[in-house]
PDB file of C-alpha atoms in Angstrom:
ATOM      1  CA  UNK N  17       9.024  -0.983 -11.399  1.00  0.00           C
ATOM      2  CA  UNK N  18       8.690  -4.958 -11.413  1.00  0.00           C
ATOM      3  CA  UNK N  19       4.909  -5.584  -9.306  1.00  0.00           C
ATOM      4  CA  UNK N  20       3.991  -9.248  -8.591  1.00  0.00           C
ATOM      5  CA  UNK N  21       0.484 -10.926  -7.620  1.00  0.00           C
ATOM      6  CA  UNK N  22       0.727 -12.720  -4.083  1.00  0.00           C
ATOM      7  CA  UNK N  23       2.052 -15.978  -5.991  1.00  0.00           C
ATOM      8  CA  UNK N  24       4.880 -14.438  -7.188  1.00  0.00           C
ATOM      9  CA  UNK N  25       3.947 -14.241 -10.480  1.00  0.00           C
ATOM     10  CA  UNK N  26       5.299 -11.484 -12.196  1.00  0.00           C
ATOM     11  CA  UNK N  27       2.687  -9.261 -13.718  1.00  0.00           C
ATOM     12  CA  UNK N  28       3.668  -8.756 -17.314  1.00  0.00           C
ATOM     13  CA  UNK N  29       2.114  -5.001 -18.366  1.00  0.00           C
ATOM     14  CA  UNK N  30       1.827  -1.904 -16.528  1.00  0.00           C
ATOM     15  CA  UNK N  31       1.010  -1.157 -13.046  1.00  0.00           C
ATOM     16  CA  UNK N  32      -1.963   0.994 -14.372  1.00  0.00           C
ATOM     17  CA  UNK N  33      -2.933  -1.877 -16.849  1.00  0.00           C
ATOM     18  CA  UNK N  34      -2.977  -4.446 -14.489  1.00  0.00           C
ATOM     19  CA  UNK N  35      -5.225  -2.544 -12.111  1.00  0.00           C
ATOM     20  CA  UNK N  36      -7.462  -1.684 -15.173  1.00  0.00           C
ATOM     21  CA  UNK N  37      -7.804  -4.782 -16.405  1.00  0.00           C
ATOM     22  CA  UNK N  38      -8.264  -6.352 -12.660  1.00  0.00           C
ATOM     23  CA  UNK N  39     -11.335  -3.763 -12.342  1.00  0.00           C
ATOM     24  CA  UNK N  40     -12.711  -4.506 -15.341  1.00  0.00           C
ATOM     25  CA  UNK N  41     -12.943  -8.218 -14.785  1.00  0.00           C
ATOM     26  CA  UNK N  42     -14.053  -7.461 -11.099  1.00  0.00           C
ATOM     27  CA  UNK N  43     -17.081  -5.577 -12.322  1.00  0.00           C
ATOM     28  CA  UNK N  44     -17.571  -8.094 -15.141  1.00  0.00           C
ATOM     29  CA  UNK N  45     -18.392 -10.896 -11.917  1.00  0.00           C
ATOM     30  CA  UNK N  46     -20.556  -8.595 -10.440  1.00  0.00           C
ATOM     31  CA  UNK N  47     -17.899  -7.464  -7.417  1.00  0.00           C
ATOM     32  CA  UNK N  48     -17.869  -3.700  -5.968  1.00  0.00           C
ATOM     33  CA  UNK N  49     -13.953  -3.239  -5.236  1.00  0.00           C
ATOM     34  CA  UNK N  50     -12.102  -0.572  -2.511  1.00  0.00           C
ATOM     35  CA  UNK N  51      -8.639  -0.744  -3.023  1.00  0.00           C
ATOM     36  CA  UNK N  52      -6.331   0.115   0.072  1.00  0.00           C
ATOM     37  CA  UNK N  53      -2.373   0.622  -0.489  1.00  0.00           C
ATOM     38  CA  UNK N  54       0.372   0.756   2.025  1.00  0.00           C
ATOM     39  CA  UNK N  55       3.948   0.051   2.813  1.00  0.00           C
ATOM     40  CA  UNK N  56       5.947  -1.826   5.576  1.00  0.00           C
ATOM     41  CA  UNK N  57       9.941  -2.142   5.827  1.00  0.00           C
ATOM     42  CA  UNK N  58      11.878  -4.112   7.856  1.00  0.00           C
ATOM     43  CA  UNK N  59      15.471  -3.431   9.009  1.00  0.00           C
ATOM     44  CA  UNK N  60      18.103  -6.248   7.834  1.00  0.00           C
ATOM     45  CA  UNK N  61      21.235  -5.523   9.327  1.00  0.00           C
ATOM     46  CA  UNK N  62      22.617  -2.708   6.665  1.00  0.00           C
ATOM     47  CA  UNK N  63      19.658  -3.407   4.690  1.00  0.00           C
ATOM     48  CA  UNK N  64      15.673  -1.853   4.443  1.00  0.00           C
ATOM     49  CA  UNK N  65      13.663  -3.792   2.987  1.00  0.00           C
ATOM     50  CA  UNK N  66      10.236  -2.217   1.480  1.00  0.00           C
ATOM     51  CA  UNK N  67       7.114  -3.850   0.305  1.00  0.00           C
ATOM     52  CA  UNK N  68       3.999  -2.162  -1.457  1.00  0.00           C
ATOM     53  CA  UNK N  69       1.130  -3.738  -1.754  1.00  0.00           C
ATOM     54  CA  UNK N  70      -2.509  -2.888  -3.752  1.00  0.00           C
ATOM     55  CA  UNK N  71      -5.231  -4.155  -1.396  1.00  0.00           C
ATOM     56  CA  UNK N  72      -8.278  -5.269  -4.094  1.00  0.00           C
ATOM     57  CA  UNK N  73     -10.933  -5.568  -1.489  1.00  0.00           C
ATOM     58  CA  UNK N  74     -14.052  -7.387  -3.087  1.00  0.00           C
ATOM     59  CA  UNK N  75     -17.472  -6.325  -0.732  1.00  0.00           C
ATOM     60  CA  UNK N  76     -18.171  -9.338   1.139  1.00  0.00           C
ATOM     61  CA  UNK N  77     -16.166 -11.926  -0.911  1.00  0.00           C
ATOM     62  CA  UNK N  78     -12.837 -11.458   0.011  1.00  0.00           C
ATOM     63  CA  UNK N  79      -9.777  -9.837  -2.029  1.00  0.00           C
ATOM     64  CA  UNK N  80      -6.024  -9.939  -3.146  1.00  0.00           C
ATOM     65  CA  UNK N  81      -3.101  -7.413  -3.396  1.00  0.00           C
ATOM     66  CA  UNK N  82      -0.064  -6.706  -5.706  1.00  0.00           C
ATOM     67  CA  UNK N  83       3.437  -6.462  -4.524  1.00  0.00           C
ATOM     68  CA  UNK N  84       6.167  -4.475  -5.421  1.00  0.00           C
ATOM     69  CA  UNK N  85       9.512  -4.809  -3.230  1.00  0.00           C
ATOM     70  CA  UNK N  86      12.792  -2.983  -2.727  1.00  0.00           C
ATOM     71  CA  UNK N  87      16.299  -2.643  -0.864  1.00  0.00           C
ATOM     72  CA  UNK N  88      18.078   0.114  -0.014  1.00  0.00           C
ATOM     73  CA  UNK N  89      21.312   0.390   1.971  1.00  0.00           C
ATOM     74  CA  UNK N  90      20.198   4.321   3.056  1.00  0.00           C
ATOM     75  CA  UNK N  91      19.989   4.655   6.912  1.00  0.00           C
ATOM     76  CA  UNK N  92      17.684   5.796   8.442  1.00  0.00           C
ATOM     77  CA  UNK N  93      15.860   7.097  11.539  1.00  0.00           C
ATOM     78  CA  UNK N  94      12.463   5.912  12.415  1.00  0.00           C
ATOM     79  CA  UNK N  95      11.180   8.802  11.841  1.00  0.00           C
ATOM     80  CA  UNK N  96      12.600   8.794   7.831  1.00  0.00           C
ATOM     81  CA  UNK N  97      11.593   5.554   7.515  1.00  0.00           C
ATOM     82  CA  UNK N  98       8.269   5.814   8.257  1.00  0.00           C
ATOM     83  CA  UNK N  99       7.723   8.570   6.332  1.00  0.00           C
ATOM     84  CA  UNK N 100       9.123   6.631   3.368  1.00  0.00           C
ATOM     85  CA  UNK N 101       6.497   3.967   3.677  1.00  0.00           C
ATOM     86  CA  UNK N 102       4.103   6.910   3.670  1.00  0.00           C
ATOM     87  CA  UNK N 103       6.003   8.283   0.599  1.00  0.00           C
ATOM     88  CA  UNK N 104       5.741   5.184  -1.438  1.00  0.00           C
ATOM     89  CA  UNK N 105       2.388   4.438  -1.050  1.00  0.00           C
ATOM     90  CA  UNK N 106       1.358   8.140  -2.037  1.00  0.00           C
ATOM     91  CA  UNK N 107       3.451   7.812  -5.011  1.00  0.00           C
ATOM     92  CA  UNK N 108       1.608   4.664  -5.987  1.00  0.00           C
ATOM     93  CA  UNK N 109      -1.732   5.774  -4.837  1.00  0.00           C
ATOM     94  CA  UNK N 110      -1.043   9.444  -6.795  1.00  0.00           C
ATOM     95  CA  UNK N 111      -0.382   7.268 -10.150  1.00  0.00           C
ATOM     96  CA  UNK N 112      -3.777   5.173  -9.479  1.00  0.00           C
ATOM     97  CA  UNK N 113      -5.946   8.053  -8.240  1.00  0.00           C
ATOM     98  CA  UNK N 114      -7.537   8.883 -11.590  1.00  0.00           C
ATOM     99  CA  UNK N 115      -7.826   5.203 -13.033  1.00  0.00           C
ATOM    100  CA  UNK N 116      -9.887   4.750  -9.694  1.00  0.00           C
ATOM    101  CA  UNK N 117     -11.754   7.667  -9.777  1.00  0.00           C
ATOM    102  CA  UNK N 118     -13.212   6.527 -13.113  1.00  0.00           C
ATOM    103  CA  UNK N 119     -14.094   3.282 -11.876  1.00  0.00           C
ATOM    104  CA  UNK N 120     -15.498   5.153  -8.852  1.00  0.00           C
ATOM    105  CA  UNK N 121     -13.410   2.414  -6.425  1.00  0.00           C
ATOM    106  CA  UNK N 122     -12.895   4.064  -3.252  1.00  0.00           C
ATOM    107  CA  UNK N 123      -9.221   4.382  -2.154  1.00  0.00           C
ATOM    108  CA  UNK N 124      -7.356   4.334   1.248  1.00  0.00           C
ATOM    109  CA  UNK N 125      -3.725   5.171   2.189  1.00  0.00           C
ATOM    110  CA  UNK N 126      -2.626   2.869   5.137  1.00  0.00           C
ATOM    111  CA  UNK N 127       0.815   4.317   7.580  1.00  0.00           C
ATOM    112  CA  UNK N 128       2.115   1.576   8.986  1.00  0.00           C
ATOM    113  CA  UNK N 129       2.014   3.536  12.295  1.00  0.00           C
ATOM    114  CA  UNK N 130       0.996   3.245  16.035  1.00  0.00           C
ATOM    115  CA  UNK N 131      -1.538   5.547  17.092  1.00  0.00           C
ATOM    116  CA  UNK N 132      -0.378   4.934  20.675  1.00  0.00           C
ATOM    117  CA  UNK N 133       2.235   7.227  21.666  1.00  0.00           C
ATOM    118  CA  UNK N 134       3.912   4.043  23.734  1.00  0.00           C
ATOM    119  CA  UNK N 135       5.551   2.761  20.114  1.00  0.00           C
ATOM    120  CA  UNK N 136       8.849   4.580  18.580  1.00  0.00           C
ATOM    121  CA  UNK N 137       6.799   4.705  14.917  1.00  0.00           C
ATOM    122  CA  UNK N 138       4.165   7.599  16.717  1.00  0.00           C
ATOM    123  CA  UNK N 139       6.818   9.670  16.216  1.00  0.00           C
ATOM    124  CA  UNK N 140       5.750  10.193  12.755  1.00  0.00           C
ATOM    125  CA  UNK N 141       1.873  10.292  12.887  1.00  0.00           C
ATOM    126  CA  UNK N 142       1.000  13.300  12.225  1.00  0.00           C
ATOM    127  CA  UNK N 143       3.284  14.345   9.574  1.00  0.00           C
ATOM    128  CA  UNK N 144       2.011  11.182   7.783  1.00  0.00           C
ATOM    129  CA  UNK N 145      -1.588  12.067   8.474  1.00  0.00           C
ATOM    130  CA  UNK N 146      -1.030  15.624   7.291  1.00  0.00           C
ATOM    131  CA  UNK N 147       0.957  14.152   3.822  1.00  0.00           C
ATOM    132  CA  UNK N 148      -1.992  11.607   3.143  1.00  0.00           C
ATOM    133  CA  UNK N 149      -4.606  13.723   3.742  1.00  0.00           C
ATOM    134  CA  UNK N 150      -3.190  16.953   2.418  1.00  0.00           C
ATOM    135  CA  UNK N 151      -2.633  14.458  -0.604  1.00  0.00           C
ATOM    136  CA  UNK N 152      -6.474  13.845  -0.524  1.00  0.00           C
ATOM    137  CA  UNK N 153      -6.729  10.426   0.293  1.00  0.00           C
ATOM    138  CA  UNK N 154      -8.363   8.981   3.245  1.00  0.00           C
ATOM    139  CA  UNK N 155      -5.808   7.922   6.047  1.00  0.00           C
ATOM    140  CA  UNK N 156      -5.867   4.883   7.617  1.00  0.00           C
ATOM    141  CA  UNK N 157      -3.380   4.350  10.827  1.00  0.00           C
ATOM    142  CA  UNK N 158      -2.905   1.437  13.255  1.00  0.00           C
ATOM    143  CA  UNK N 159      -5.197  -0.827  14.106  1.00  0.00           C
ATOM    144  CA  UNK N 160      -7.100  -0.244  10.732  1.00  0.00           C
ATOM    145  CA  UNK N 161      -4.242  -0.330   8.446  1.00  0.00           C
ATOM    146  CA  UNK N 162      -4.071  -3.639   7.505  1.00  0.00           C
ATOM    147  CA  UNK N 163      -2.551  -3.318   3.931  1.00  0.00           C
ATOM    148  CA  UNK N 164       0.499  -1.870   5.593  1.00  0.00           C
ATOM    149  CA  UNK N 165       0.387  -3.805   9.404  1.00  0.00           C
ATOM    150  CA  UNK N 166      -0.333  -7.320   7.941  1.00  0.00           C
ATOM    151  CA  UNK N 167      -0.617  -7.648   4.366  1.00  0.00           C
ATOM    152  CA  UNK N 168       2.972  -5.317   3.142  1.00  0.00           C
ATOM    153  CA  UNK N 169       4.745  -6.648   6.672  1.00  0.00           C
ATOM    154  CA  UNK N 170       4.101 -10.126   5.322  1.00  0.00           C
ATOM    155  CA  UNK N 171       5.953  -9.261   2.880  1.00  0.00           C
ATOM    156  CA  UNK N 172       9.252  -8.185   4.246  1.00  0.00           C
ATOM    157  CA  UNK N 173       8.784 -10.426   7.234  1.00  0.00           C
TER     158      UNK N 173
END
């Protein structure tokens, strides 16, 4: 799985190395880190595009993600693809979780869905609030789930 840092530079080790080292170097400046991950897609014609991203919040001093991005020609229904966002970043969160626990960085899961019944992606809100939190993350929907809403939709935007 090929992640990149917001430049698009290619990040040359492991996923888990990369966070490592990016926490240890963190701490070494002093910074307290949260890390948020979510996922966005966007529908291209016959194609889905996904984007992941690893939200490195620094308290008060800004922060910067990792990206990893796929296709896939699978259709779906709003419903499936929503709760493929929610799959992905569980996956990715699930391979962090103890690598963050040490660290003690605190961890969020953001769906890249409405809380508003009014918008077609509701129609998967609580199945993806019952698979983050039976996962034992801490859920984040819309308007709070900005590593999904803004920073993965940049992304496939």
């Amino acid at each position: 799985m090929t992640w990149k840092k917001f430049s698009g530079e290619t990040l040359k080790s492991s996923i888990i190395t990369e966070v490592e080292q990016t926490i240890e170097k963190e701490y070494s400046l002093g910074n307290k880190l949260k890390v948020c991950i979510g996922t966005d897609s966007q529908v291209k014609g016959k194609i889905t595009d996904f984007a992941t991203v690893i939200v490195f919040l620094r308290e008060h001093k800004g922060g910067f993600m990792f990206i990893h991005q796929e296709r896939t020609l699978q259709k779906m229904s709003i419903k499936e693809r929503m709760l493929s966002e929610v799959q992905k970043s569980i996956e990715c969160a699930y391979s962090l979780c103890n690598l963050l626990d040490l660290y003690d960085v605190d961890l969020e899961v953001h769906a890249d869905i409405n809380t508003s019944p009014n918008f077609k992606s509701n129609a998967a809100l609580h199945e993806a609030m019952g698979y983050i939190l039976g996962m034992g993350f801490v859920f984040k929907a819309k308007p709070e789930a900005f590593a999904s809403s803004y920073c993965a939709n940049k992304m496939v935007q």
